[in-house]
Coordinates of N, CA and C in Angstrom, one line a residue:
M17 N 13.2 -10.4 14.6 CA 12.5 -9.7 14.0 C 11.0 -9.5 14.8
S18 N 10.5 -8.8 15.5 CA 9.2 -9.0 16.2 C 8.5 -8.4 14.8
W19 N 7.2 -8.9 15.1 CA 6.1 -8.4 14.3 C 5.7 -7.1 13.8
K20 N 6.1 -6.3 15.1 CA 5.7 -4.9 14.6 C 7.0 -4.3 13.8
E21 N 8.3 -5.1 14.0 CA 9.1 -4.6 13.2 C 8.9 -4.8 11.6
K22 N 8.0 -5.7 11.1 CA 7.5 -6.1 10.2 C 6.5 -5.2 9.5
L23 N 5.6 -4.6 10.4 CA 4.7 -3.8 10.0 C 5.2 -2.4 9.4
I24 N 4.2 -2.1 8.2 CA 4.1 -0.8 7.7 C 3.1 0.0 7.7
I25 N 2.8 0.9 8.3 CA 1.8 1.8 8.2 C 1.4 2.6 7.1
A26 N 0.4 2.6 6.4 CA 0.2 3.4 4.8 C -0.2 4.4 5.2
L27 N 0.4 5.7 5.3 CA -0.2 6.7 5.3 C -1.1 7.6 4.2
D28 N -2.2 6.9 4.0 CA -3.0 6.9 3.1 C -4.2 8.2 3.0
V29 N -3.6 9.4 3.3 CA -4.1 10.7 3.9 C -3.4 11.7 2.5
S30 N -4.0 12.9 2.5 CA -3.6 13.9 1.5 C -3.0 15.3 2.2
D31 N -2.9 14.9 3.4 CA -2.5 16.4 4.1 C -1.3 15.8 4.9
A32 N -0.1 16.6 4.9 CA 1.2 16.5 5.6 C 0.9 16.1 7.2
K33 N 0.3 17.3 7.7 CA -0.2 17.3 9.0 C -0.8 16.2 9.7
Q34 N -1.6 15.7 8.8 CA -2.4 14.3 9.4 C -1.6 13.0 9.3
A35 N -0.7 13.6 8.2 CA 0.2 12.2 8.2 C 1.4 11.9 9.3
L36 N 1.8 13.3 9.7 CA 2.9 13.6 10.7 C 2.2 13.3 12.0
S37 N 0.7 13.6 12.4 CA 0.1 13.1 13.6 C 0.1 11.6 13.6
I38 N -0.3 11.1 12.6 CA -0.2 9.4 12.6 C 1.1 8.8 13.1
V39 N 2.1 9.4 12.4 CA 3.6 8.7 12.6 C 3.6 9.1 14.2
D40 N 3.3 10.1 14.9 CA 3.6 10.5 16.2 C 2.8 9.4 17.2
M41 N 1.5 9.1 16.7 CA 0.5 8.3 17.3 C 1.2 7.0 17.5
L42 N 1.4 6.7 16.2 CA 1.7 5.0 15.8 C 3.4 4.4 15.9
G43 N 4.0 5.6 16.4 CA 5.4 5.3 16.1 C 6.0 4.5 17.0
D44 N 5.6 4.2 18.0 CA 5.9 3.3 19.1 C 5.5 1.4 18.7
Y45 N 4.6 1.6 17.5 CA 4.4 0.3 16.7 C 4.6 -0.1 15.6
A46 N 5.1 0.7 15.0 CA 6.0 0.4 13.7 C 7.2 1.3 13.3
G47 N 8.0 0.8 12.8 CA 9.1 1.7 12.6 C 9.2 2.1 10.9
V48 N 8.2 1.6 10.1 CA 8.2 1.8 8.6 C 6.9 2.4 8.2
F49 N 6.6 3.6 7.3 CA 5.5 4.2 7.2 C 5.4 4.3 6.0
K50 N 4.6 4.0 4.9 CA 4.1 4.0 3.3 C 3.7 5.5 3.0
V51 N 4.6 6.3 2.3 CA 4.2 7.5 1.6 C 3.6 6.9 -0.1
G52 N 2.3 7.1 -0.1 CA 2.0 6.6 -1.6 C 1.5 8.0 -2.5
F53 N 1.0 7.7 -3.6 CA 0.6 8.7 -4.5 C -0.1 10.1 -4.0
E54 N -1.1 9.7 -3.0 CA -2.2 10.8 -2.7 C -1.2 11.8 -1.4
L55 N -0.5 11.4 -0.7 CA 0.4 12.2 0.2 C 1.2 12.8 -0.5
F56 N 1.9 11.9 -1.4 CA 3.4 12.4 -2.4 C 3.0 13.4 -3.1
V57 N 1.9 13.5 -3.6 CA 1.5 14.5 -4.6 C 1.0 15.7 -4.0
S58 N 0.4 15.7 -3.2 CA -0.1 16.7 -2.4 C 0.8 17.2 -1.4
A59 N 1.7 16.6 -0.8 CA 2.8 17.0 0.1 C 4.0 17.1 -0.2
G60 N 4.2 16.5 -1.5 CA 5.5 16.6 -1.9 C 6.9 15.8 -1.3
P61 N 8.1 16.0 -1.7 CA 9.2 15.2 -1.0 C 9.7 15.6 0.4
K62 N 9.2 16.7 1.0 CA 9.3 17.3 2.2 C 8.5 16.5 3.1
V63 N 7.5 15.8 3.0 CA 7.0 14.8 3.9 C 7.8 13.6 4.4
V64 N 8.7 13.3 3.3 CA 9.6 12.4 3.7 C 10.7 12.6 4.3
E65 N 10.8 13.9 4.1 CA 11.8 14.5 5.2 C 11.5 14.7 6.7
D66 N 10.2 15.0 6.7 CA 9.6 15.2 8.0 C 9.7 13.8 8.9
I67 N 9.3 12.9 8.5 CA 9.1 11.6 8.7 C 10.5 11.1 9.2
H68 N 11.3 11.2 8.5 CA 13.2 10.8 8.5 C 13.4 11.6 9.9
N69 N 13.0 13.0 10.0 CA 13.4 13.9 11.2 C 12.7 13.0 12.4
K70 N 11.6 12.4 12.5 CA 10.8 11.7 13.4 C 11.5 10.3 13.9
G71 N 12.7 10.1 13.1 CA 13.4 8.8 13.2 C 12.8 7.6 12.6
K72 N 11.9 7.8 11.8 CA 11.1 6.3 11.1 C 11.6 6.5 9.6
K73 N 11.6 5.2 9.1 CA 11.6 4.9 7.6 C 10.8 5.2 6.8
V74 N 11.0 5.2 5.2 CA 9.7 5.4 4.7 C 10.0 4.7 3.5
F75 N 8.7 4.0 3.4 CA 8.5 3.0 2.1 C 7.6 3.9 1.0
L76 N 8.4 4.2 -0.2 CA 8.1 5.3 -1.3 C 7.2 4.5 -2.0
D77 N 5.8 4.3 -1.9 CA 5.2 3.3 -2.9 C 4.6 4.5 -4.0
L78 N 5.3 4.7 -5.1 CA 5.0 5.0 -6.3 C 4.9 4.4 -7.7
K79 N 5.1 3.0 -7.4 CA 4.9 2.1 -8.1 C 5.6 2.7 -9.5
F80 N 6.8 3.1 -9.7 CA 7.3 3.2 -10.8 C 7.4 2.5 -12.0
H81 N 6.7 2.9 -13.3 CA 6.4 2.2 -14.4 C 6.4 3.1 -15.7
D82 N 7.7 3.1 -16.5 CA 7.8 3.8 -17.3 C 8.9 3.0 -18.5
I83 N 9.5 3.9 -19.2 CA 10.4 3.4 -20.0 C 11.8 3.5 -19.0
P84 N 12.7 2.4 -19.4 CA 14.1 2.4 -18.4 C 14.6 3.8 -18.1
N85 N 14.9 4.7 -18.7 CA 15.5 5.9 -18.7 C 14.8 6.6 -17.7
T86 N 13.3 7.0 -17.8 CA 12.7 7.5 -16.8 C 12.6 6.7 -15.2
V87 N 12.5 5.8 -15.5 CA 12.3 5.1 -14.2 C 13.5 5.2 -13.4
T88 N 14.5 5.1 -14.0 CA 15.9 5.0 -13.6 C 16.1 6.5 -13.0
K89 N 15.9 7.4 -13.3 CA 16.2 8.6 -12.9 C 15.0 9.0 -11.9
A90 N 14.0 8.5 -12.0 CA 12.7 8.8 -10.6 C 13.5 7.9 -9.5
A91 N 14.1 6.6 -10.0 CA 14.8 5.8 -8.6 C 15.9 6.6 -8.3
L92 N 16.7 7.2 -8.8 CA 18.0 7.9 -8.3 C 17.4 9.1 -7.1
A93 N 16.2 9.7 -7.7 CA 15.9 10.8 -7.0 C 15.2 10.2 -5.8
A94 N 14.4 9.1 -5.8 CA 14.1 8.2 -4.5 C 15.2 8.0 -3.5
S95 N 16.3 7.5 -4.4 CA 17.4 7.1 -3.4 C 18.3 8.3 -2.7
R96 N 17.9 9.5 -3.4 CA 18.6 10.7 -2.9 C 17.6 11.2 -1.5
L97 N 16.3 11.0 -2.0 CA 15.6 11.0 -0.5 C 15.8 10.4 0.7
G98 N 16.6 9.5 0.4 CA 17.1 8.5 1.6 C 16.1 7.6 2.2
V99 N 15.3 7.0 1.3 CA 14.0 6.2 1.4 C 14.4 5.1 1.9
Y100 N 13.6 3.9 2.8 CA 14.2 2.8 3.1 C 14.0 1.6 2.1
M101 N 13.0 2.1 1.1 CA 12.4 1.2 0.3 C 11.6 2.0 -0.8
F102 N 11.7 1.5 -2.0 CA 10.6 1.8 -3.1 C 10.2 0.9 -3.9
N103 N 9.3 1.2 -4.9 CA 8.8 0.0 -5.7 C 8.8 0.3 -7.2
V104 N 8.9 -0.5 -7.9 CA 8.7 -0.3 -9.3 C 7.8 -1.4 -10.0
H105 N 6.9 -1.5 -11.2 CA 6.2 -2.1 -11.5 C 6.9 -3.6 -12.1
T106 N 7.1 -4.5 -11.8 CA 7.5 -5.8 -12.7 C 7.2 -5.6 -14.0
S107 N 6.0 -5.5 -14.7 CA 5.7 -5.5 -15.8 C 6.4 -4.5 -16.7
G108 N 6.9 -3.5 -16.1 CA 8.0 -2.7 -17.0 C 9.0 -3.4 -17.6
G109 N 9.3 -4.7 -17.2 CA 10.1 -5.3 -17.7 C 11.7 -5.3 -17.4
L110 N 12.5 -6.9 -17.5 CA 13.5 -7.0 -17.1 C 14.5 -6.0 -17.3
D111 N 15.0 -5.2 -18.8 CA 15.5 -4.2 -18.8 C 15.3 -2.9 -17.8
M112 N 14.0 -2.6 -17.7 CA 13.6 -1.3 -16.9 C 14.1 -1.8 -15.3
M113 N 13.8 -2.8 -14.6 CA 14.4 -3.4 -13.3 C 15.8 -3.4 -13.5
K114 N 16.4 -4.1 -14.5 CA 17.9 -4.0 -13.9 C 18.7 -2.7 -14.2
R115 N 18.3 -2.0 -15.4 CA 18.9 -0.6 -15.0 C 18.7 0.1 -13.9
C116 N 17.4 0.1 -13.3 CA 17.2 0.7 -12.3 C 17.9 0.4 -11.2
R117 N 17.9 -1.1 -10.8 CA 18.9 -1.7 -9.5 C 20.2 -1.0 -9.8
D118 N 20.8 -1.2 -11.3 CA 22.3 -1.2 -11.3 C 22.6 0.5 -11.2
S119 N 21.7 1.2 -11.4 CA 22.0 2.7 -11.3 C 21.7 3.2 -9.9
V120 N 20.6 2.6 -9.0 CA 20.9 2.9 -7.9 C 22.1 2.3 -6.9
A121 N 22.6 1.1 -7.5 CA 23.6 0.7 -6.6 C 24.9 1.5 -6.9
E122 N 24.9 2.1 -8.0 CA 26.4 2.7 -8.6 C 26.3 4.0 -7.7
L123 N 25.2 4.7 -8.1 CA 24.8 6.3 -7.2 C 25.2 6.1 -5.8
C124 N 24.6 4.9 -4.7 CA 24.7 4.8 -3.5 C 26.3 4.6 -3.0
L125 N 26.7 3.9 -3.9 CA 28.4 3.6 -3.8 C 29.1 4.8 -4.0
K126 N 28.8 5.5 -5.0 CA 29.5 7.0 -5.5 C 29.5 7.9 -4.3
E127 N 27.9 7.9 -4.0 CA 27.5 9.1 -3.0 C 27.5 8.7 -1.3
N128 N 27.8 7.4 -1.2 CA 28.0 6.8 0.1 C 26.6 7.3 0.6
I129 N 25.7 6.8 -0.2 CA 24.0 6.6 0.2 C 23.8 5.2 0.6
Q130 N 23.2 5.0 1.8 CA 22.4 3.6 2.0 C 21.4 3.3 1.0
R131 N 21.7 1.8 0.4 CA 21.1 1.5 -1.0 C 19.8 1.4 -0.4
P132 N 18.6 1.9 -0.9 CA 17.2 1.5 -0.5 C 16.9 -0.1 -1.2
K133 N 15.8 -0.6 -0.3 CA 15.6 -1.9 -0.8 C 14.5 -1.6 -2.1
I134 N 15.0 -2.4 -3.3 CA 13.8 -2.0 -4.2 C 12.9 -3.1 -4.4
I135 N 11.7 -3.2 -4.7 CA 10.5 -4.1 -4.7 C 9.9 -3.9 -5.9
G136 N 9.7 -5.2 -6.5 CA 9.0 -5.0 -7.8 C 7.3 -5.5 -7.3
V137 N 6.3 -4.6 -8.0 CA 5.0 -4.8 -7.7 C 4.7 -5.9 -8.6
T138 N 3.9 -7.0 -8.3 CA 3.5 -8.0 -9.4 C 2.1 -7.8 -9.7
V139 N 1.1 -8.4 -8.9 CA -0.2 -8.3 -9.2 C -1.2 -7.4 -8.2
L140 N -1.6 -6.4 -8.6 CA -2.1 -5.8 -7.5 C -3.5 -6.4 -6.5
T141 N -3.7 -6.0 -5.5 CA -4.8 -7.0 -4.8 C -6.0 -6.6 -5.2
S142 N -6.1 -5.5 -6.0 CA -7.7 -5.5 -6.3 C -8.1 -6.0 -7.5
L143 N -7.1 -7.0 -8.0 CA -7.5 -7.8 -9.4 C -7.8 -9.1 -9.1
D144 N -8.4 -9.9 -9.8 CA -8.6 -11.3 -9.6 C -8.6 -11.8 -11.1
N145 N -8.6 -13.4 -10.7 CA -8.5 -14.1 -12.3 C -9.3 -13.4 -13.4
G146 N -10.5 -13.3 -13.0 CA -11.5 -12.8 -14.2 C -10.9 -11.4 -14.6
V147 N -10.2 -10.3 -13.9 CA -9.7 -9.3 -14.7 C -8.7 -9.7 -15.1
L148 N -7.7 -10.4 -14.9 CA -6.6 -10.9 -15.4 C -7.1 -11.4 -17.0
K149 N -7.7 -12.3 -16.8 CA -8.2 -13.2 -18.3 C -9.2 -12.1 -19.0
N150 N -10.2 -11.7 -18.7 CA -11.1 -10.9 -19.5 C -10.9 -9.5 -19.6
E151 N -9.9 -8.9 -19.2 CA -9.4 -7.4 -19.3 C -7.9 -7.2 -19.8
L152 N -7.2 -7.9 -19.2 CA -5.8 -7.8 -19.4 C -5.1 -8.9 -20.6
S153 N -6.2 -9.8 -20.8 CA -5.5 -10.8 -21.8 C -4.5 -11.5 -21.5
V154 N -4.4 -12.1 -20.0 CA -3.3 -12.9 -19.3 C -4.2 -14.5 -19.6
S155 N -3.4 -15.3 -20.0 CA -4.4 -16.7 -20.3 C -4.2 -17.3 -18.9
H156 N -2.9 -17.5 -18.4 CA -2.6 -18.2 -17.1 C -3.1 -17.3 -15.6
G157 N -3.4 -18.4 -14.7 CA -4.0 -17.7 -13.5 C -2.8 -16.7 -12.7
I158 N -3.6 -16.2 -11.8 CA -2.7 -15.0 -10.9 C -1.7 -15.8 -10.3
K159 N -1.5 -16.8 -10.0 CA -0.5 -17.5 -9.2 C 0.5 -17.8 -10.1
T160 N 0.3 -18.3 -11.1 CA 1.3 -18.3 -12.4 C 2.0 -17.3 -12.7
H161 N 1.0 -16.3 -13.0 CA 1.6 -14.5 -13.3 C 2.3 -14.3 -12.3
V162 N 2.1 -14.3 -11.1 CA 3.0 -13.7 -9.8 C 4.3 -14.5 -10.1
K163 N 4.1 -15.8 -10.0 CA 5.4 -16.4 -9.9 C 6.5 -16.0 -11.0
H164 N 6.0 -15.9 -12.3 CA 6.7 -15.4 -13.3 C 7.4 -14.1 -13.1
L165 N 6.4 -13.2 -12.5 CA 6.9 -11.7 -12.5 C 7.9 -11.5 -11.0
A166 N 7.9 -12.3 -10.2 CA 8.5 -12.5 -9.3 C 10.3 -13.0 -9.6
L167 N 10.2 -14.2 -10.3 CA 11.3 -14.8 -11.0 C 12.0 -13.6 -11.8
L168 N 11.2 -12.8 -12.5 CA 11.5 -11.8 -13.2 C 12.3 -10.7 -12.9
A169 N 11.7 -10.4 -11.7 CA 12.3 -9.2 -10.5 C 13.8 -9.8 -9.8
Q170 N 13.6 -10.9 -9.5 CA 14.9 -11.7 -8.9 C 16.1 -11.5 -10.1
K171 N 15.5 -12.2 -11.1 CA 16.6 -12.2 -12.1 C 17.2 -10.7 -12.6
A172 N 16.4 -9.7 -12.2 CA 16.9 -8.2 -12.2 C 17.6 -7.8 -11.0
G173 N 17.7 -8.6 -10.3 CA 18.6 -8.3 -9.0 C 17.9 -7.3 -8.2
L174 N 16.2 -7.3 -7.9 CA 15.6 -6.4 -7.0 C 15.7 -7.3 -5.6
D175 N 15.4 -6.6 -4.6 CA 15.3 -7.2 -3.0 C 14.1 -8.0 -2.8
G176 N 12.9 -7.9 -3.9 CA 11.7 -8.8 -3.3 C 10.9 -8.4 -4.3
V177 N 9.5 -8.5 -3.8 CA 8.3 -7.9 -4.4 C 7.4 -7.8 -3.8
V178 N 6.3 -7.1 -3.9 CA 4.8 -6.7 -3.8 C 4.2 -7.7 -4.4
A179 N 3.3 -8.3 -3.3 CA 2.4 -9.5 -3.6 C 1.4 -9.6 -2.7
S180 N 0.2 -10.4 -2.9 CA -0.7 -10.6 -1.8 C -0.3 -11.7 -1.0
P181 N -1.3 -11.7 0.2 CA -1.1 -12.8 1.2 C -1.2 -14.1 0.5
H182 N -2.2 -14.3 -0.4 CA -2.2 -15.6 -1.3 C -0.9 -16.3 -2.0
E183 N 0.0 -15.5 -1.9 CA 1.0 -15.9 -3.1 C 2.4 -15.9 -2.3
I184 N 2.6 -15.7 -1.0 CA 3.8 -15.6 -0.2 C 4.4 -16.8 -0.4
S185 N 4.0 -17.9 0.3 CA 4.5 -19.2 0.3 C 5.1 -19.9 -0.9
M186 N 4.3 -19.4 -2.3 CA 4.7 -19.8 -3.6 C 6.2 -18.9 -4.0
I187 N 5.9 -17.8 -3.7 CA 7.2 -17.1 -3.9 C 8.4 -17.5 -3.2
K188 N 8.1 -17.5 -2.0 CA 9.5 -18.2 -1.0 C 10.1 -19.6 -1.6
Q189 N 8.7 -20.3 -2.1 CA 9.3 -21.7 -2.6 C 10.3 -21.3 -3.8
H190 N 9.9 -20.4 -4.5 CA 10.5 -20.3 -6.0 C 11.9 -19.3 -5.9
C191 N 11.6 -18.5 -5.2 CA 12.7 -17.5 -5.1 C 13.7 -17.4 -3.9
G192 N 13.4 -18.2 -2.9 CA 14.2 -18.5 -1.6 C 13.6 -17.7 -0.6
K193 N 13.9 -17.8 0.5 CA 13.9 -17.2 1.7 C 14.0 -15.9 1.8
G194 N 15.0 -15.6 1.3 CA 16.0 -14.2 1.5 C 15.4 -13.2 0.5
F195 N 14.6 -13.9 -0.4 CA 13.6 -12.8 -1.6 C 12.6 -12.2 -0.5
L196 N 12.7 -10.9 -0.2 CA 11.5 -10.1 0.4 C 10.2 -10.3 -0.4
V197 N 9.0 -10.4 0.4 CA 7.8 -10.3 0.0 C 6.9 -9.2 1.0
V198 N 6.4 -8.2 0.4 CA 6.1 -7.0 1.1 C 4.3 -7.2 0.7
T199 N 3.7 -7.3 1.9 CA 2.3 -7.9 1.6 C 1.0 -7.0 1.8
P200 N 0.7 -6.0 1.0 CA -0.7 -5.2 1.3 C -2.0 -6.4 1.4
G201 N -3.0 -6.1 1.3 CA -4.2 -6.6 1.5 C -4.1 -7.2 2.8
I202 N -3.7 -6.6 3.9 CA -3.8 -7.3 5.3 C -5.2 -6.5 6.0
R203 N -6.3 -7.5 6.4 CA -6.8 -6.9 7.0 C -7.2 -7.6 8.4
P204 N -7.2 -7.2 9.6 CA -7.8 -7.8 10.9 C -9.0 -8.8 10.3
S205 N -9.2 -9.4 11.1 CA -10.3 -10.4 11.2 C -11.8 -9.7 11.2
W206 N -11.7 -8.8 11.9 CA -13.0 -7.9 12.1 C -13.4 -7.0 11.1
V207 N -12.2 -6.8 10.0 CA -12.7 -5.4 8.9 C -12.8 -6.4 7.9
P208 N -13.9 -5.6 6.9 CA -13.9 -6.0 5.5 C -13.2 -5.6 4.7
P209 N -13.1 -6.3 3.6 CA -11.7 -6.4 2.6 C -11.9 -4.8 1.7
D210 N -13.3 -4.4 1.7 CA -13.0 -2.9 0.8 C -12.9 -3.4 -0.6
D211 N -11.9 -2.7 -1.4 CA -11.9 -2.9 -2.8 C -10.4 -4.0 -3.3
Q212 N -10.0 -4.6 -2.0 CA -8.9 -5.4 -2.3 C -9.4 -7.1 -2.1
K213 N -9.0 -7.6 -3.4 CA -9.9 -9.2 -3.3 C -9.1 -10.2 -2.7
R214 N -7.8 -10.2 -2.7 CA -6.8 -11.2 -2.2 C -6.4 -10.7 -1.0
T215 N -6.8 -10.8 0.0 CA -6.4 -10.7 1.4 C -6.3 -11.7 2.3
A216 N -5.8 -11.3 3.5 CA -5.7 -12.1 4.7 C -5.5 -11.6 5.8
T217 N -5.4 -12.5 7.2 CA -5.3 -11.4 8.1 C -3.7 -11.1 8.4
P218 N -3.5 -10.2 9.4 CA -2.0 -10.1 9.8 C -1.3 -11.7 10.2
K219 N -2.3 -12.3 11.1 CA -1.6 -13.6 11.5 C -1.4 -14.5 10.5
E220 N -2.6 -14.5 9.4 CA -2.1 -15.4 8.3 C -0.7 -15.1 7.5
A221 N -0.8 -13.8 7.1 CA 0.2 -13.4 6.3 C 1.6 -13.6 6.9
L222 N 1.8 -13.5 8.0 CA 2.9 -13.5 8.9 C 3.3 -14.9 8.9
K223 N 2.4 -16.1 9.2 CA 2.5 -17.4 9.5 C 3.1 -17.8 8.1
N224 N 2.5 -17.4 6.8 CA 2.9 -17.8 5.3 C 4.1 -17.2 5.0
G225 N 5.1 -16.4 5.8 CA 6.0 -15.8 5.7 C 6.3 -14.8 5.1
A226 N 5.4 -13.7 5.4 CA 5.5 -12.4 5.0 C 6.9 -11.8 5.4
D227 N 7.6 -11.0 4.9 CA 8.7 -10.0 5.5 C 8.2 -8.8 6.3
Y228 N 6.8 -8.0 5.4 CA 6.6 -6.7 5.6 C 5.0 -7.0 5.4
I229 N 4.5 -6.5 6.3 CA 2.9 -6.6 6.0 C 2.4 -5.1 6.1
V230 N 1.4 -4.6 5.1 CA 1.0 -3.1 5.0 C -0.4 -3.0 5.1
M231 N -0.5 -2.3 6.4 CA -1.8 -2.2 6.9 C -2.1 -0.2 7.0
G232 N -3.0 0.1 6.3 CA -3.6 1.3 6.8 C -5.2 1.3 7.2
R233 N -5.9 1.4 6.3 CA -7.6 1.7 6.4 C -7.9 0.6 7.7
G234 N -7.3 -0.7 7.8 CA -7.8 -1.4 8.8 C -7.4 -1.1 10.2
I235 N -6.7 -0.2 10.3 CA -6.2 0.6 11.7 C -6.4 1.7 11.6
L236 N -6.5 2.6 10.7 CA -6.5 4.1 10.8 C -8.0 4.6 10.9
K237 N -8.8 3.5 9.9 CA -10.3 3.8 10.0 C -11.1 3.5 11.4
Q238 N -10.3 2.9 12.4 CA -11.0 2.3 13.4 C -11.3 3.7 14.4
E239 N -12.1 3.3 15.4 CA -12.2 4.6 16.3 C -11.1 4.8 17.4
D240 N -10.3 4.0 17.8 CA -9.1 3.9 18.6 C -8.1 2.8 17.8
P241 N -7.1 3.5 17.0 CA -6.2 2.9 16.3 C -5.0 2.0 17.0
I242 N -4.9 2.4 18.2 CA -3.9 1.8 19.2 C -4.6 0.6 19.7
K243 N -5.9 1.0 20.0 CA -6.7 -0.4 20.6 C -6.5 -1.3 19.2
A244 N -6.7 -0.9 18.3 CA -6.8 -1.9 17.1 C -5.7 -2.6 16.9
L245 N -4.6 -1.8 17.0 CA -3.1 -2.6 17.0 C -3.0 -3.5 18.2
E246 N -3.1 -3.3 19.3 CA -3.3 -4.0 20.5 C -4.0 -5.4 20.4
L247 N -5.0 -5.0 19.7 CA -6.0 -6.3 19.4 C -5.3 -7.4 18.2
I248 N -4.5 -6.6 17.3 CA -3.8 -7.4 16.3 C -2.8 -7.9 16.9
S249 N -2.2 -7.3 17.5 CA -1.1 -8.1 18.6 C -1.4 -9.3 19.1
L250 N -2.8 -9.2 20.0 CA -3.1 -10.5 20.6 C -3.3 -11.3 19.7
E251 N -4.1 -10.8 18.8 CA -4.3 -12.2 17.5 C -3.3 -12.7 17.0
I252 N -2.1 -12.0 17.0 CA -1.0 -12.8 16.1 C -0.3 -13.4 17.0
L253 N -0.1 -13.1 18.4 CA 0.6 -13.9 19.4 C -0.3 -15.0 20.1
T254 N -1.6 -15.1 19.9 CA -2.2 -16.0 20.3 C -2.3 -17.5 19.4
A255 N -1.9 -18.5 20.0 CA -2.0 -19.8 19.2 C -3.0 -20.0 18.4

């Protein structure tokens, strides 16, 4: 798998027309596009259908987190949309994740739908040890907490987790190479980290074993996004 097949472009915009123009512009560089809160709330499920009609896959990044019954119903709706991947918060607990996973598997078998990959969100890249301890009352450090949540997601039968580049190697070590790690917080070496604290360059994340890297602002806010992608490619492929 080439690095471009591992690239997920984050469509962090509110306008469907703008989102689809990004898909057209960068479609040769990535096969998966992330639809998050902003775009989904403003444009609705139709934007997912429109991206599919352009021959591209969708990572539905809505981070489901609620009681098991509610999350399960949302997961079934996402599956019927035909998304390639969606995520749930691991902090929703084992029962929530397991019921979600089992219900999706049953639906896809019954309705002959391709089963989406279900990914558990561990600790957001905007958080650090200080926030975890002082605001969320989690006494152990981020790496220990991420490991615990990743193992919980694996126990529930999820396909992998969302985690920062700093935890990739640890997750692979404890959960195995086949357990997917989707990695946000990816910034080219020339781009500041913004509100994300646990970041890395694309080259560092891929070297550490990321299965997918999510990039948005680091590309789309550049004057020439295609040139930015070409520079990233050069940086990744250069020893």
